Structure formats: structure tokens, C-alpha cells
Coordinates of C-alpha atoms in Angstrom, one line a residue:
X13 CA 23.9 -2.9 33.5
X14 CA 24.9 -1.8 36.8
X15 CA 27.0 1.3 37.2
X16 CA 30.0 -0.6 38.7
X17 CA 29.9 -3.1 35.2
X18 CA 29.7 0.6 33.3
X19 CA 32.7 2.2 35.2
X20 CA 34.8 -1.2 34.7
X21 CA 34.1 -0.4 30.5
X22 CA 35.5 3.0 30.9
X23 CA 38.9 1.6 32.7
X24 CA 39.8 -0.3 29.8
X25 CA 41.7 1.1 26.7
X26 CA 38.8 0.6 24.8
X27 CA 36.8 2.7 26.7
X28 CA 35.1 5.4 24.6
X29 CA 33.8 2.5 22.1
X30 CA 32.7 0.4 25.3
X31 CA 30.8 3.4 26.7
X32 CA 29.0 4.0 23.6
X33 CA 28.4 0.4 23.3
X34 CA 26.8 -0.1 27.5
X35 CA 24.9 3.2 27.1
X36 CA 23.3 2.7 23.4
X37 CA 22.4 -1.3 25.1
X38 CA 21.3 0.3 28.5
X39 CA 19.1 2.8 26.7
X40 CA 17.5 0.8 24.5
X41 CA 16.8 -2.1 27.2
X42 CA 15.2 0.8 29.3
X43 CA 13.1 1.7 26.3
X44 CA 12.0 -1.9 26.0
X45 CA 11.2 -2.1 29.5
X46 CA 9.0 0.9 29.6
X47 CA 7.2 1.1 26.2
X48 CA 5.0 3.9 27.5
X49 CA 1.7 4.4 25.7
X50 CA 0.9 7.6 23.8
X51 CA -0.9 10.8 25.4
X52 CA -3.8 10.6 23.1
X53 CA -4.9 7.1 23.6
X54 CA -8.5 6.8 22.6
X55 CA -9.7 5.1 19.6
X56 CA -13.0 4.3 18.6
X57 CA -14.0 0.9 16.4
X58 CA -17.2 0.0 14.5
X59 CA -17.5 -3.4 13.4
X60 CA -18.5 -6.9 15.1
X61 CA -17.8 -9.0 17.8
X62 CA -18.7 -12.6 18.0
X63 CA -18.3 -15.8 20.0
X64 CA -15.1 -18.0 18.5
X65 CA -15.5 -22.0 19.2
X66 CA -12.5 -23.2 18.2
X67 CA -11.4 -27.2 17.2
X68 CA -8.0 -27.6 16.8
X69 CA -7.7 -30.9 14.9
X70 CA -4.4 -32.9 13.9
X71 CA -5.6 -32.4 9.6
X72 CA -8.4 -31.2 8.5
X73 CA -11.1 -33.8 8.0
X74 CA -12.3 -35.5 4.9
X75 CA -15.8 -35.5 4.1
X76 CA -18.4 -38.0 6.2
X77 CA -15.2 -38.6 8.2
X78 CA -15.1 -38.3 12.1
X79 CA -12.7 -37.3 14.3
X80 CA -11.7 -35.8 17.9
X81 CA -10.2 -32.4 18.8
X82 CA -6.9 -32.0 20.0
X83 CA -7.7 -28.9 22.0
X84 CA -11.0 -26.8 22.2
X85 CA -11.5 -23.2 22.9
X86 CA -14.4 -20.7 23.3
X87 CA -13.4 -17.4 23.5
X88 CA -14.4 -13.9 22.0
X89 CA -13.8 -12.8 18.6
X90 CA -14.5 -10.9 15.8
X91 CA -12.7 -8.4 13.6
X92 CA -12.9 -5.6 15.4
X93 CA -13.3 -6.8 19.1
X94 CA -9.8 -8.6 18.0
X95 CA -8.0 -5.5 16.9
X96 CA -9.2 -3.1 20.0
X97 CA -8.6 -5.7 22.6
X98 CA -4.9 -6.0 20.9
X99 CA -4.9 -2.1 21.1
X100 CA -6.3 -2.4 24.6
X101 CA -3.4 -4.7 25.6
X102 CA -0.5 -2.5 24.1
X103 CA -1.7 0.3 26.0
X104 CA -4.3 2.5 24.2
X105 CA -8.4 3.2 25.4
X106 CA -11.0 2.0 22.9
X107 CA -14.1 2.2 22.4
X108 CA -16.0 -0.6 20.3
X109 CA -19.6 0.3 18.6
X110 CA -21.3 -3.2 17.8
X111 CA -24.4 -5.4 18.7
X112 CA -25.3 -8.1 20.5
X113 CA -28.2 -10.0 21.9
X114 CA -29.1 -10.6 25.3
X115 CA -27.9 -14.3 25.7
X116 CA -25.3 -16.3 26.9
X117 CA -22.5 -16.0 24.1
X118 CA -23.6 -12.0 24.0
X119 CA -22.5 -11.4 27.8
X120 CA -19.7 -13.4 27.5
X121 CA -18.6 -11.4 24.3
X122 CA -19.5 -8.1 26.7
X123 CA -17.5 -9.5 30.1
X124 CA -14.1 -10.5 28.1
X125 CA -14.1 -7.0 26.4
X126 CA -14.5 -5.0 29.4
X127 CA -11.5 -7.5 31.2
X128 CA -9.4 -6.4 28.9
X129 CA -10.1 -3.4 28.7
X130 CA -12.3 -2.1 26.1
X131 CA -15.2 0.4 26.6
X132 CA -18.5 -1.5 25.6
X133 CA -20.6 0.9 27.2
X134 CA -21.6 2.1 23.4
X135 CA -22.7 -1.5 22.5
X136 CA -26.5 -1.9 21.7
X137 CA -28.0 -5.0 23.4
X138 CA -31.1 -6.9 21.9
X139 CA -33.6 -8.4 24.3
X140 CA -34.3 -10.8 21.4
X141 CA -32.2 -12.6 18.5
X142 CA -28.7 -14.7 18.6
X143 CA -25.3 -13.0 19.1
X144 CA -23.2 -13.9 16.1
X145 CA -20.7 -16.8 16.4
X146 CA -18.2 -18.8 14.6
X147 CA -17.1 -22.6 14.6
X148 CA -12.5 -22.1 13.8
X149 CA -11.4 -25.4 12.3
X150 CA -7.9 -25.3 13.4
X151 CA -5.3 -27.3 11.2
X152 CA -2.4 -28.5 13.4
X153 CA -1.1 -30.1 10.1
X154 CA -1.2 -27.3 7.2
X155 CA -1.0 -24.5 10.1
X156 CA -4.6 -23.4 8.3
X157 CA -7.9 -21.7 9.5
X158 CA -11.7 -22.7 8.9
X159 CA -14.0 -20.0 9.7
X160 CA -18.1 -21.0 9.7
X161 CA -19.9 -17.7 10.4
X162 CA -23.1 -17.2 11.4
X163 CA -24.3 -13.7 11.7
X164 CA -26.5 -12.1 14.8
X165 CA -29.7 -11.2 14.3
X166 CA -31.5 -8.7 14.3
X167 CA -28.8 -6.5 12.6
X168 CA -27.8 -3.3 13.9
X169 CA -29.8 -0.5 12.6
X170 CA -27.9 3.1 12.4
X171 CA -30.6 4.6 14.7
X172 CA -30.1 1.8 17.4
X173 CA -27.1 3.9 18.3
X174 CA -28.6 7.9 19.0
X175 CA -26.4 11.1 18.0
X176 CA -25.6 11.5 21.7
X177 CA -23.9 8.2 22.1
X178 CA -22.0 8.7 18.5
X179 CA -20.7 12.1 20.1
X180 CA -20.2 10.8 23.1
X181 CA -17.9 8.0 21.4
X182 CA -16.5 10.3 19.8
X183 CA -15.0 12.5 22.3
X184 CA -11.4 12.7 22.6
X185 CA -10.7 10.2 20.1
X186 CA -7.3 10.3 18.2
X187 CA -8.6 7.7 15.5
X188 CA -11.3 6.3 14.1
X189 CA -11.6 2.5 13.0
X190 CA -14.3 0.4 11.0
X191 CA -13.4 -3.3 9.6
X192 CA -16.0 -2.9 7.2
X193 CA -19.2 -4.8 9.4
X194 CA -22.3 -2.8 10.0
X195 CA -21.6 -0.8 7.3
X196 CA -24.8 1.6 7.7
X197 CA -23.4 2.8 11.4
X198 CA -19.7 3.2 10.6
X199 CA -20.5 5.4 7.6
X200 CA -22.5 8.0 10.1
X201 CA -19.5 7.5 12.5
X202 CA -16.5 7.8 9.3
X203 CA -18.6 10.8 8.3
X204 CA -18.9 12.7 12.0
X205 CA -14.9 12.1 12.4
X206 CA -14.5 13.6 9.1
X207 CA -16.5 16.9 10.1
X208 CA -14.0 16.2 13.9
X209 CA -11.4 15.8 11.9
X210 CA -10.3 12.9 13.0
X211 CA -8.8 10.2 11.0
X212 CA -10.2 7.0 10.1
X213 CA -8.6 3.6 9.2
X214 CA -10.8 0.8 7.4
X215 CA -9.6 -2.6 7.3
X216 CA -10.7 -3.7 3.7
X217 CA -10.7 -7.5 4.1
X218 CA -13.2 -8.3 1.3
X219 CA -15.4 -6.5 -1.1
X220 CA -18.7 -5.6 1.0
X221 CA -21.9 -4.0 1.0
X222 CA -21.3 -0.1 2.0
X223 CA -16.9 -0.5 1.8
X224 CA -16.5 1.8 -1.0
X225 CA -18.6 4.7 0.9
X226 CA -16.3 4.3 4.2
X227 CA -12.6 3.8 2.1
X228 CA -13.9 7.0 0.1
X229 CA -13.8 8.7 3.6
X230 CA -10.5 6.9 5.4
X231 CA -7.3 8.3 5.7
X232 CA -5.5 4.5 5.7
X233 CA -6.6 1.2 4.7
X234 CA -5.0 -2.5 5.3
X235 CA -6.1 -5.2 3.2
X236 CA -6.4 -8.5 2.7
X237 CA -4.2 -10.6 0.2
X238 CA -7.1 -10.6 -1.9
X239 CA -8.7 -7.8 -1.8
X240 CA -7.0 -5.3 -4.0
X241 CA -7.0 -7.2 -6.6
X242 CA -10.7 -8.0 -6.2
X243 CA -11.6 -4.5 -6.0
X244 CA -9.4 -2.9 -8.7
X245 CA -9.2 -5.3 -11.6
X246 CA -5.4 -4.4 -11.5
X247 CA -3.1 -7.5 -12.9
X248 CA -1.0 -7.3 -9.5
X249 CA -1.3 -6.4 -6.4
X250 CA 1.3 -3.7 -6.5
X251 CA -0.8 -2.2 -9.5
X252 CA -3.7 -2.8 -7.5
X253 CA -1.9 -0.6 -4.9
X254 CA -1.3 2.2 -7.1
X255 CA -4.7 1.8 -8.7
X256 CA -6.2 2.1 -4.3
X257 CA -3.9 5.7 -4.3
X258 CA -5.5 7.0 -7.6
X259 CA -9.0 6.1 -6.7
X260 CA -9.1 7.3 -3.4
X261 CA -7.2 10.7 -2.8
X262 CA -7.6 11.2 0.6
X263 CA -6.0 7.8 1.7
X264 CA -2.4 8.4 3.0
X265 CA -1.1 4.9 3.0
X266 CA -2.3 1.3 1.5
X267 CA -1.4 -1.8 3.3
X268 CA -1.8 -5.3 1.7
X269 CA -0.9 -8.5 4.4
X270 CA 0.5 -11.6 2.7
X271 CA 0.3 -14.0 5.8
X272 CA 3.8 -15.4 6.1
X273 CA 5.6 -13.3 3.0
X274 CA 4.8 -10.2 5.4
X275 CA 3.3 -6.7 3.5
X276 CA 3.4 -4.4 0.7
X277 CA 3.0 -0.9 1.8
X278 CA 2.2 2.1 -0.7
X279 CA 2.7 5.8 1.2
X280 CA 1.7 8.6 -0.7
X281 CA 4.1 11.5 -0.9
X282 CA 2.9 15.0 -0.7
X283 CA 6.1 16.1 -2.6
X284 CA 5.6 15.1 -6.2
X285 CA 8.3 16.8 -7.8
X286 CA 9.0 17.3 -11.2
X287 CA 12.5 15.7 -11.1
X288 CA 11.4 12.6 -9.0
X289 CA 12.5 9.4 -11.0
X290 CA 9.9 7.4 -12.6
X291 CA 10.0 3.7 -12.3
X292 CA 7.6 0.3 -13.2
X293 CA 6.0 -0.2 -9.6
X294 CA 6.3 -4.3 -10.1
X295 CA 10.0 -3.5 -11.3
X296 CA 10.7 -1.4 -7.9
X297 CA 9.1 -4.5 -5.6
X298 CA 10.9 -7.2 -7.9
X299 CA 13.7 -4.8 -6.5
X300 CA 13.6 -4.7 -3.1
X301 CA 12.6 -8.4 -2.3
X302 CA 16.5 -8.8 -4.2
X303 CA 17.4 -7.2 -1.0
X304 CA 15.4 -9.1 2.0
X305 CA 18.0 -10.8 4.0
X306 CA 16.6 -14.0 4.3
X307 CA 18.7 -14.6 7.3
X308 CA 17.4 -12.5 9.6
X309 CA 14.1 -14.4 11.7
X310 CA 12.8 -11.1 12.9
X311 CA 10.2 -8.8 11.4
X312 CA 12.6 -5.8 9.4
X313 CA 11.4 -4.0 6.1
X314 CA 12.9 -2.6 2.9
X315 CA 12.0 0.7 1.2
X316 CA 12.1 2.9 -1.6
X317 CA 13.1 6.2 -1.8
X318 CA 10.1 8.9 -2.6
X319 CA 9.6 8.4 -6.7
X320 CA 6.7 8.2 -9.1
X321 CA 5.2 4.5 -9.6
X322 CA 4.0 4.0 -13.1
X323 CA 1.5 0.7 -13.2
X324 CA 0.9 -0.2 -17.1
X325 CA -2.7 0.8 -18.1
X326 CA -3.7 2.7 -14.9
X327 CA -1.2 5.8 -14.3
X328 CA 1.4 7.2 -12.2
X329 CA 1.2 8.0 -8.6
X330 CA 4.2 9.3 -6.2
X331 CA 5.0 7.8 -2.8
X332 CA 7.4 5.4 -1.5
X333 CA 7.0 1.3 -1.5
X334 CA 7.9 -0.6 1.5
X335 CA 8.4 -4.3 2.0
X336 CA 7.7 -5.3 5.2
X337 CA 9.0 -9.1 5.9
X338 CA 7.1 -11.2 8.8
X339 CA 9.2 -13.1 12.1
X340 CA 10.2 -15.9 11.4
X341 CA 8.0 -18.7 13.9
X342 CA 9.6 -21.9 14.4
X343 CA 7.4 -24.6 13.4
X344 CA 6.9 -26.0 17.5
X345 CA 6.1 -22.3 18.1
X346 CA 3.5 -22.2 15.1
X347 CA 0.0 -22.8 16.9
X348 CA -3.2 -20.8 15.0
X349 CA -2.9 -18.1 12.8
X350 CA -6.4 -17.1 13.6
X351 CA -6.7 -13.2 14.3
X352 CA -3.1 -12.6 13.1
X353 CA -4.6 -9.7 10.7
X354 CA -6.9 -8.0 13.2
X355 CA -3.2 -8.3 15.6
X356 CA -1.1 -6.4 12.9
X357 CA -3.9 -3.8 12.6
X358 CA -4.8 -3.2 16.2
X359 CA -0.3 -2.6 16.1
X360 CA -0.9 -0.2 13.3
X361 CA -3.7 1.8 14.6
X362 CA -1.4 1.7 18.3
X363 CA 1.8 2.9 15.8
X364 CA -0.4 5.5 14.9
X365 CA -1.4 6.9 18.1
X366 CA 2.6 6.8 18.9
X367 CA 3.6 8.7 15.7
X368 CA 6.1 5.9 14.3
X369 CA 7.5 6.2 11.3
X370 CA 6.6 3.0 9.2
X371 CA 10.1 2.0 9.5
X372 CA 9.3 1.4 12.6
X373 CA 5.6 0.5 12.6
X374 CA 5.5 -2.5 10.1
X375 CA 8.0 -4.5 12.0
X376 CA 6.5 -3.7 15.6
X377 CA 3.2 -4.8 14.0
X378 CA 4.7 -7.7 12.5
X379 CA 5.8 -8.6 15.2
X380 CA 2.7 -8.3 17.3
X381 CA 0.9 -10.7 14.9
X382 CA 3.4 -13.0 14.9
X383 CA 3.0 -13.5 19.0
X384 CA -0.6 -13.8 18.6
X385 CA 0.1 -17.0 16.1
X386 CA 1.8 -18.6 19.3
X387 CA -1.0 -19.3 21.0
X388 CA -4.9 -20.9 20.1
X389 CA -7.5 -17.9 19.3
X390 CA -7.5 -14.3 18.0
X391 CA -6.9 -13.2 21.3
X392 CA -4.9 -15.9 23.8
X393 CA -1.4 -14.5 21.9
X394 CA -2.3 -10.9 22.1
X395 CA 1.1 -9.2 23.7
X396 CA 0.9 -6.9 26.3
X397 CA 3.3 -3.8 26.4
X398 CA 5.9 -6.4 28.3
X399 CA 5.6 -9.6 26.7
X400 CA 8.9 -11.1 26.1
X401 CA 8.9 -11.2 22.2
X402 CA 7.7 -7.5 22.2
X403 CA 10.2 -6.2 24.2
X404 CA 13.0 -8.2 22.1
X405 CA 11.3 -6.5 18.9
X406 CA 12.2 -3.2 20.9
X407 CA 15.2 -4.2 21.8
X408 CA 16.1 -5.1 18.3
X409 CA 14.5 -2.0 16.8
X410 CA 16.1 0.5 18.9
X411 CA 19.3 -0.8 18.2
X412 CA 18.7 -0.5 14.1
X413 CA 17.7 3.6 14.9
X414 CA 20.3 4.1 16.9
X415 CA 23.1 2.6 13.8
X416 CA 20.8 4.6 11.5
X417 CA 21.2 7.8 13.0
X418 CA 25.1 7.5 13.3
X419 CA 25.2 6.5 10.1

């Protein structure tokens, strides 16, 4: 808006409601614009990065049957290179701690991290061995991904990576991250930021060798749809959630992704009253997915306010429950979902470092995933601070704070 257009408003007889309208619009399309990146921008990740080949096919194919690609990709990937080259590209410094060998696929792996912007100076490099890979079947028709992994070798070995270097990493660093890989080096890493006092987030996508020892140590965990189930027993997931809180005192906030139905999110509250209201935790989400507004095509949420969740044969546990909903793509726009998990967490972790509040971060993250499904690869649809659909997100979610707080 230019200040001609603005002084015009004011002429009019509606001025004062046209002036608050142009400067709220002005403001937030400045924030948008800018999106500056947080002081304290250095995270450090444990976990692996691999070479992704990825066929994208027109179906998926039927056993003993041939058939051609419809578009082929080689690019980096990996749970962890994914999420800190997304927090790279909104704007933070990371630091990833993983292995590779000394080969083709291992320097590409090494090159792409360091365009973008990740510090790979703490990566141990074997002379001998294969970097880890993965073939992505990419479903054009069901919108579905194939992962065939096949791991490096030799495996990282906790002393491959000396005290210096771990201190080194270390230095500065506003949060730690692990996605759950090389689970003997992230454990020394989860412990050293515990004695620093720096938080740790794990990314819980399955049950693994050495998990429990890091998520008895983390300060936030995202899972996968599967997962909390899997590694609670609980009959639902938002028992399961409850059960995560109970088990594991230090964590601060659970995160389960459901793909395209968005997240549940459990926050612990530090203020468990006696007089806070008790209520079923599936009753409370049956609750608030009465009030999504199925209407709306970007990412938004729904929450509870702070009460004690009862989950039937486990126990109580006091916090608030969020529902955090997922954009809604177009089907033309709709290209892989490949990374879109290891997107919403690199977000999270960049949330994080900003201090949002989670009405804020599980729609920005939300949203970041949803740009990186536009696009074929874990990494291709990665926003920057100024791509167009995260400044809209901005645009949009400025606007809801500002009705909130003059409400």
C-alpha cells in the first residue's frame, strides 16, 4: 500500500475502520515479506543422510510386470539431512552428525548439504564401504510412497566422532535433534546437551534399537501415525498420547502426524490445579474435530483449554490437546509426499528457535510440509523464508493474531 492509497482511506467517512483495516494488511504483508530468522539459530542433528533415486510411475506396478518412469530423480535424503536442510532454508544454522563413505553417492550427499547450507564439517567419512541409499517408488495414481533402504556400511561407531568434535558441535546450539538413526552417537550427544542444558527433540518414527534411551532424555517428540500406538499398547492414539506424557516426564509436548488428517498435539501443563476439569481424552478430540471448519483449505488448528485428560486404564495427565488440520492441496498440485514428515519437523524445530506459540507453529509447519508435497523429493519443495505459499501462510496467520488479540 502506498501512502497516497492510505491517506485516500482516511478521507472517507469510513476512515477510522479503513485505517485500521490498510495498517493491520500493511503490517502483516511486511511481516510476510521479512520473516526474519531467530537470534539463536544453531541446531545440531544426529541421524542419516542417504542418496534418494526416485521413479515416479503412473500406478504402482504389479508383480513380474514392467513399466517406464514418468519422471526420475536422484537427489539427497534421509531423515535428518531432510529436516536440517528444511531448517537451513527457513533461515536457521545446522549442523548434521552422520556417516558416509568415500564414493560417489557419499560426496554427492556431502556437496548438496553444504549448498544449502548445512554444516557437514562434523560428518565422519569412510575410505571404505557404501553410503546408504534408497530406491522411492513414487505413485502418481494413489499419491503413495515406496521406500527400499539399504543401509551404509560400516556403521558409525560413537568413537568415530572424538569429544572435541561433539563439543565443538555443540557450541552455541539452541537445540538439539536425533531422528532416532545411529542411535549409539545421538545418545552421547542427547546426554552432553542435557549436562548444556540444551533441549533435545527426537523424531520417533518407529520403534528402534536405542529410541527409548534418547525419548527418556528429549524435551519434545513428533511421531509417526504409527508409532504411539506401537510403543504404548494404548487402544488410541490419543491414549497413546497421554500414556507418551506419563512415561516420559521430562517431555514437554507429544506430536503424532496423520498425513493428510494433519496432527494431534498433547502439551503438558505445568499448572495442574486442583480445580482443573477432568475429561475422557478420546471424548475432548471427538470434540474438537466437531469444530474443524472443513471449509477452510489452509493449515489452522483447534484447542483445548488447560484440563486433566483421563485415558481408561492408564491415568490422568494435565495439558492441553490441539488439533492441528493440514492445507488443503489440490489434486494437479499433489506431486510426492516423500519427506513431508521430516518438512513439518525441520518447521517445528525452526518454530522453536522463533518461540511460537503452537497456535502458531502447527499451522506454519503444516504448511511447510504441505509445499514440500508440490514438488518430486524430500527436498525439491522445501520453502525458503519467501516462497509464495509461506508468505500467504503468514499472511493469513498474522491476520488470525491480530482478530485474536482484539478480541
Amino acid at each position: 500500500f502506498t501512502a497516497s492509497t492510505i491517506f485516500f482511506a482516511l478521507s472517507r467517512p469510513l476512515s477510522i475502520y479503513l485505517c485500521v483495516y490498510f495498517y493491520r494488511n500493511l503490517r502483516v504483508k511486511m511481516a510476510s515479506d521479512s520473516l526474519p530468522p531467530p537470534e539463536n539459530r544453531i541446531v545440531v542433528g544426529c541421524g542419516i543422510a542417504v542418496v534418494d533415486y526416485l521413479a515416479a510411475v503412473a500406478a504402482y506396478p504389479q508383480p513380474d510386470e514392467k513399466i517406464r518412469t514418468t519422471s526420475l530423480k536422484v537427489q539427497g535424503g534421509g531423515n535428518a539431512a531432510n529436516a536440517l536442510t528444511c531448517m537451513a532454508r527457513l533461515g536457521l544454522n545446522p549442523r548434521l552428525i552422520s556417516k558416509v563413505a568415500d564414493d560417489t553417492q557419499g560426496r554427492h550427499i556431502l556437496d548438496e548439504l553444504k549448498a544449502d547450507g548445512v554444516d557437514t564439517s562434523f560428518f565422519v567419512v569412510s575410505k571404505e564401504g557404501n553410503t546408504p541409499f534408497t530406491y522411492v517408488i513414487v505413485d502418481n495414481q494413489m499419491k503413495t510412497r515406496t521406500c527400499i533402504h539399504t543401509p551404509g556400511y560400516p556403521p558409525m561407531k560413537p568413537d568415530e566422532l572424538s569429544r572435541a568434535s561433539l563439543l565443538s558441535a555443540l557450541d552455541g546450539a539452541r537445540i538439539v535433534y536425533s531422528d532416532g538413526r545411529l542411535h549409539e552417537t545421538a545418545l552421547i550427544l542427547a546426554q552432553e546437551a542435557v549436562r548444556k542444558r540444551i533441549p533435545i527433540l527426537i523424531d520417533a518414527e518407529r520403534v528402534r534399537e536405542g529410541l527409548d534411551d534418547l525419548l527418556k532424555l528429549a524435551d519434545y517428540a513428533i511421531c509417526s501415525a504409527k508409532f504411539p500406538q506401537a510403543w504404548t499398547e494404548a487402544p488410541s492414539v490419543p491414549s497413546a498420547l497421554v500414556s507418551i506424557l506419563l512415561r516420559l516426564p521430562n517431555i514437554k509436548f507429544v506430536i503424532v502426524t496423520l498425513g493428510e488428517e494433519g496432527c494431534i498435539m498433547l502439551e503438558r501443563s505445568v499448572d495442574e490445579g486442583l480445580q482443573t476439569e477432568e475429561i475422557d481424552v478420546e471424548i475432548l478430540l471427538e470434540s474438537l474435530k466437531q469444530q474443524k471448519d472443513e471449509s477452510l483449505a489452509i493449515p489452522t488448528y483447534i484447542s483445548s483449554p488447560v484440563t486433566r485428560l483421563r485415558a481408561n486404564g492408564i491415568a490422568t495427565v494435565c495439558g492441553r490437546l490441539f488439533l492441528g488440520t493440514a492445507e488443503k492441496i489440490p489434486p494437479s498440485e499433489l506431486i510426492d509426499t516423500t519427506g513431508a514428515g521430516d518438512a513439518f519437523i525441520g518447521a517445528v524445530v525452526y518454530a522453536l528457535c522463533s518461540n511460537m506459540q503452537p497456535e502458531t507453529m502447527l499451522p506454519f509447519a503444516a504448511q511447510v510440509a504441505a509445499a514440500n508435497c508440490r514438488a518430486l523429493g524430500a527436498r525439491t519443495g522445501l520453502p525458503l523464508r519467501s516462497d509464495p505459499h509461506l508468505a500467504s501462510f503468514l499472511h493469513q496467520s498474522s491476520k488470525v493474531r491480530v482478530t485474536s488479540s482484539a478480541t
